Coordinates of C-alpha atoms and ligand atoms in Angstrom, one line a residue:
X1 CA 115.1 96.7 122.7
X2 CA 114.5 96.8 126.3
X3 CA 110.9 94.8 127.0
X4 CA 108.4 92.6 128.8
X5 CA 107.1 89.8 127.4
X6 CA 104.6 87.6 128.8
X7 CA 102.8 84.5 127.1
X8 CA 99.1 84.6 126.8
X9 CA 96.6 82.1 127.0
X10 CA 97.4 80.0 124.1
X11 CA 100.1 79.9 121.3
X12 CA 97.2 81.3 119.3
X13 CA 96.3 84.2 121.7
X14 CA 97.0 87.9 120.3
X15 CA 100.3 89.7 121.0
X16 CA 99.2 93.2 122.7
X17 CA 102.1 95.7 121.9
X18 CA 102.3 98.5 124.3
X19 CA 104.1 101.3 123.8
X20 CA 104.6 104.5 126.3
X21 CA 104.4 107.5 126.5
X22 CA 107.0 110.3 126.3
X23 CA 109.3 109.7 129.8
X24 CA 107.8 106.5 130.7
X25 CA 108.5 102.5 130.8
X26 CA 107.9 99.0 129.5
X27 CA 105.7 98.5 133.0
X28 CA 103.1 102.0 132.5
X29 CA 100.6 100.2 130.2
X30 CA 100.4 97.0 131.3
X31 CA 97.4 97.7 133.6
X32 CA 95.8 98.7 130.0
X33 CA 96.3 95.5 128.5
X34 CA 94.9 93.8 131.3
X35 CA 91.7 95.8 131.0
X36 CA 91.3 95.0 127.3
X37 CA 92.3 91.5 126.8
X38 CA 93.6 89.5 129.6
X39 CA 94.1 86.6 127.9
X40 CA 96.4 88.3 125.0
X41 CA 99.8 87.5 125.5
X42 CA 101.9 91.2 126.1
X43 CA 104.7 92.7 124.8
X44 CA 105.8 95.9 126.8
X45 CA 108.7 97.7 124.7
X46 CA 110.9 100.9 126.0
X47 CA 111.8 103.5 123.8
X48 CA 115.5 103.6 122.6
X49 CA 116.0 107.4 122.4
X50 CA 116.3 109.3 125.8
X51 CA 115.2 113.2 126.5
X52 CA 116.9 114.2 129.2
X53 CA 117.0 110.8 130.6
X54 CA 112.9 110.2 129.3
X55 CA 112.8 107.1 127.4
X56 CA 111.1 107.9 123.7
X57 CA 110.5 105.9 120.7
X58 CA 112.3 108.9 117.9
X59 CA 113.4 112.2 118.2
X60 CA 111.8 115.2 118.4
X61 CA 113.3 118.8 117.2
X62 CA 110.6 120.7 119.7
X63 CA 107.6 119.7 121.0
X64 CA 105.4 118.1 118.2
X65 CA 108.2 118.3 115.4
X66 CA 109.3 115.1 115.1
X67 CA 113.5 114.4 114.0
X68 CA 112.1 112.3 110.5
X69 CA 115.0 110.5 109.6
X70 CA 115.0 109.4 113.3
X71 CA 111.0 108.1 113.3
X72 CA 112.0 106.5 109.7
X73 CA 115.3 104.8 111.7
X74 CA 113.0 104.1 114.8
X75 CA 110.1 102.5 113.1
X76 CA 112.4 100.4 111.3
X77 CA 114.2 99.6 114.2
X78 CA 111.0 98.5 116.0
X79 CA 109.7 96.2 113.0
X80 CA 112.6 94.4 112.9
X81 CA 112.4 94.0 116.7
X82 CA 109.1 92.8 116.2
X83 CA 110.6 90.6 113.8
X84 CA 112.8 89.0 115.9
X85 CA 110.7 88.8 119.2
X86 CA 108.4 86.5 117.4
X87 CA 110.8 84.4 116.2
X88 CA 112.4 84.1 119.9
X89 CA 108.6 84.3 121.7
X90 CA 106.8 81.8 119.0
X91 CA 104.2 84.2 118.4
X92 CA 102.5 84.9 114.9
X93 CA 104.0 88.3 113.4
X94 CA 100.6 88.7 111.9
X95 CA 98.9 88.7 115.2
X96 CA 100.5 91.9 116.8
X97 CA 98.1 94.3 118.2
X98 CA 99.8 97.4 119.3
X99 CA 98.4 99.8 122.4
X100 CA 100.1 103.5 122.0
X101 CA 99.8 106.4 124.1
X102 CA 101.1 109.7 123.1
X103 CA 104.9 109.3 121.9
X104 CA 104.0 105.0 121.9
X105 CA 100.9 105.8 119.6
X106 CA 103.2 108.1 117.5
X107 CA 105.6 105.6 116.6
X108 CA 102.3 102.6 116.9
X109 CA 100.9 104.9 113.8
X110 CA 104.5 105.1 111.9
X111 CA 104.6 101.3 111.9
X112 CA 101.6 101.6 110.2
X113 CA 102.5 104.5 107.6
X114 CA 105.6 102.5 106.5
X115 CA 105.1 98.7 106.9
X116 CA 101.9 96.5 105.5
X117 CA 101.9 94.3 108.0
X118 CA 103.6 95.4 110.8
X119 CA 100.2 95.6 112.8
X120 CA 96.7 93.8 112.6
X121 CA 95.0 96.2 114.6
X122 CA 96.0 99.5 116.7
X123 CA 94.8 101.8 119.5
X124 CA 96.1 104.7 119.5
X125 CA 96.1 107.0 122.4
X126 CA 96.5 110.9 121.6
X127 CA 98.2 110.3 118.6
X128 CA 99.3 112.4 115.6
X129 CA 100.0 112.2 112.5
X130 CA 103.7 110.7 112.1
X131 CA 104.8 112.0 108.4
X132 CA 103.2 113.7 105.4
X133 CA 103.7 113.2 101.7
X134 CA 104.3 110.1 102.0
X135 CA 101.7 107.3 100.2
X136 CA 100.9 104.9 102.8
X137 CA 101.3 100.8 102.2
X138 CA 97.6 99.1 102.1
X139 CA 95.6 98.9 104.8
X140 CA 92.7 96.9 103.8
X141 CA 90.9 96.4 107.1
X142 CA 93.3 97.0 109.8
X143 CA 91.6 98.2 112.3
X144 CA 92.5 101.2 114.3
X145 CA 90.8 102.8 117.6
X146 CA 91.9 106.4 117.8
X147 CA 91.8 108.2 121.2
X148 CA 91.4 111.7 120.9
X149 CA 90.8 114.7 123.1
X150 CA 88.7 118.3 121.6
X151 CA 90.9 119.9 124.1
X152 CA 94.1 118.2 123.3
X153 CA 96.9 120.7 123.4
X154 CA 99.2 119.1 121.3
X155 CA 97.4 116.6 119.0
X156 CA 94.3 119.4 118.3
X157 CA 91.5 117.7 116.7
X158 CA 91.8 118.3 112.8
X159 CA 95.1 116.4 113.0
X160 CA 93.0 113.5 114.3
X161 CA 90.5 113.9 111.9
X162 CA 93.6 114.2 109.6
X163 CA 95.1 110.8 110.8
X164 CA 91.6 109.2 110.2
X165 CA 91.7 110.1 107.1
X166 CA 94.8 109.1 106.1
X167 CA 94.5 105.6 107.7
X168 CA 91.1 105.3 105.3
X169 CA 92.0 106.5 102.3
X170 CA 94.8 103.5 102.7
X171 CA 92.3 100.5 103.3
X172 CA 91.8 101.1 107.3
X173 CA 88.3 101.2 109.4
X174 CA 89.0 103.6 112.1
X175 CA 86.9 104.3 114.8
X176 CA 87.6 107.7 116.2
X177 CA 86.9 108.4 120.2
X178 CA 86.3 111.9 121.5
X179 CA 87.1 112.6 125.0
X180 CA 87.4 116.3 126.8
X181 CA 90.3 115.8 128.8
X182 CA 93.4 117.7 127.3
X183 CA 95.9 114.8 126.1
X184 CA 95.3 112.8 129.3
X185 CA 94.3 109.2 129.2
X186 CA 91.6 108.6 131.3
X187 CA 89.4 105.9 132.2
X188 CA 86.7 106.3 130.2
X189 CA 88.9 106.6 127.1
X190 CA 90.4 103.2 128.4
X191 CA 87.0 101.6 128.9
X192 CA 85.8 103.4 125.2
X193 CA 89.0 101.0 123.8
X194 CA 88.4 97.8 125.7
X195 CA 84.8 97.7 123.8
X196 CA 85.9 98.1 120.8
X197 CA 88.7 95.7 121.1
X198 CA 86.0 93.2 122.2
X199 CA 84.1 94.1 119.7
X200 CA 86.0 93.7 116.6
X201 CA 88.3 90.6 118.0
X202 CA 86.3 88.5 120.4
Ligands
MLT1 C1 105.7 113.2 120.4 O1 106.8 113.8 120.5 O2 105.6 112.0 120.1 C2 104.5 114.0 120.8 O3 104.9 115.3 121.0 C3 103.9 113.4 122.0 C4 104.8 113.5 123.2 O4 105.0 114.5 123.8 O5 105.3 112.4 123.5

């Protein structure tokens, strides 16, 4: 997959996975990972699948249906990536951190409804909630940051009370952020993040 990776501040630093939004690049986010931890070492991925010449991480069938077998080809796709880049990189697999927003917090909370330890920790940006009727694999304290907006067009709020429950009821601690801004991400939501992230892993 097409990325960015830069090293952090030691061999032992986290791995910040950042993952955009529908239409956007492997270079949109990294202002965010400098505002959270900039001594994590970065991992900017684009999405394979193009809209109309918009990089995306899966399919979609209309606007908020998702293309399933596509997200369950994608997120598969992306583990192994992940896989392989910290093989080729040096980093620890178990020390991935990934940063979503919108589309990139979609496939961010896939990873975690299909694979155990795909992610030690996730912020999710406007996210929804990738598949049901599935089980999810345990969670036992990942911990998860979800952004979420009581205006949010597409991702209304009882599907993010919906994902937080979801991600619970499978071992995660999720901390859920309510902003008023539609499904933009905005500062404050940013700044809401970095103090949790320095919270939990600082
Ligand atoms: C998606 O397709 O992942 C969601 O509708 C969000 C987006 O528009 O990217």
């Amino acid at each position: 997959m097409k990325h960015i990776f830069q090293k952090g501040k030691s061999i032992n630093s986290p791995v910040l996975l950042l993952l955009h939004g529908t239409g956007g690049t492997e270079t949109d986010l990294l202002p965010l990972a400098q505002m959270i931890d900039k001594d994590a070492a970065v991992l900017s991925v684009r999405g394979n699948v193009s809209e109309n010449g918009m990089p995306r991480f899966f399919r979609r069938l209309a606007e908020g249906v998702f293309d399933e077998e596509d997200l369950i080809f994608r997120t598969k796709e992306l583990n192994e990536f992940l896989n392989e880049a910290s093989e080729k990189y040096g980093f620890a697999r178990d020390n991935v951190y990934a940063i979503g927003y919108s589309n990139g917090a979609n496939i961010a909370g896939s990873l975690l409804f299909h694979y155990e330890d795909s992610l030690k920790g996730a912020i999710l940006h406007h996210p929804m909630v990738p598949r049901r009727g599935i089980s999810l694999p345990n969670l036992t304290d990942i911990q998860v940051f979800i952004g979420a907006g009581k205006n949010d067009p597409l991702c209304l709020p009882e599907e993010s009370n919906e994902l937080q429950l979801l991600l619970e009821q499978a071992g995660a601690l999720v901390e859920l952020h309510w902003e008023n801004n539609g499904h933009s991400l905005t500062q404050t939501e940013v700044e809401a993040a970095s103090k949790w992230y320095n919270s939990k892993f600082k």
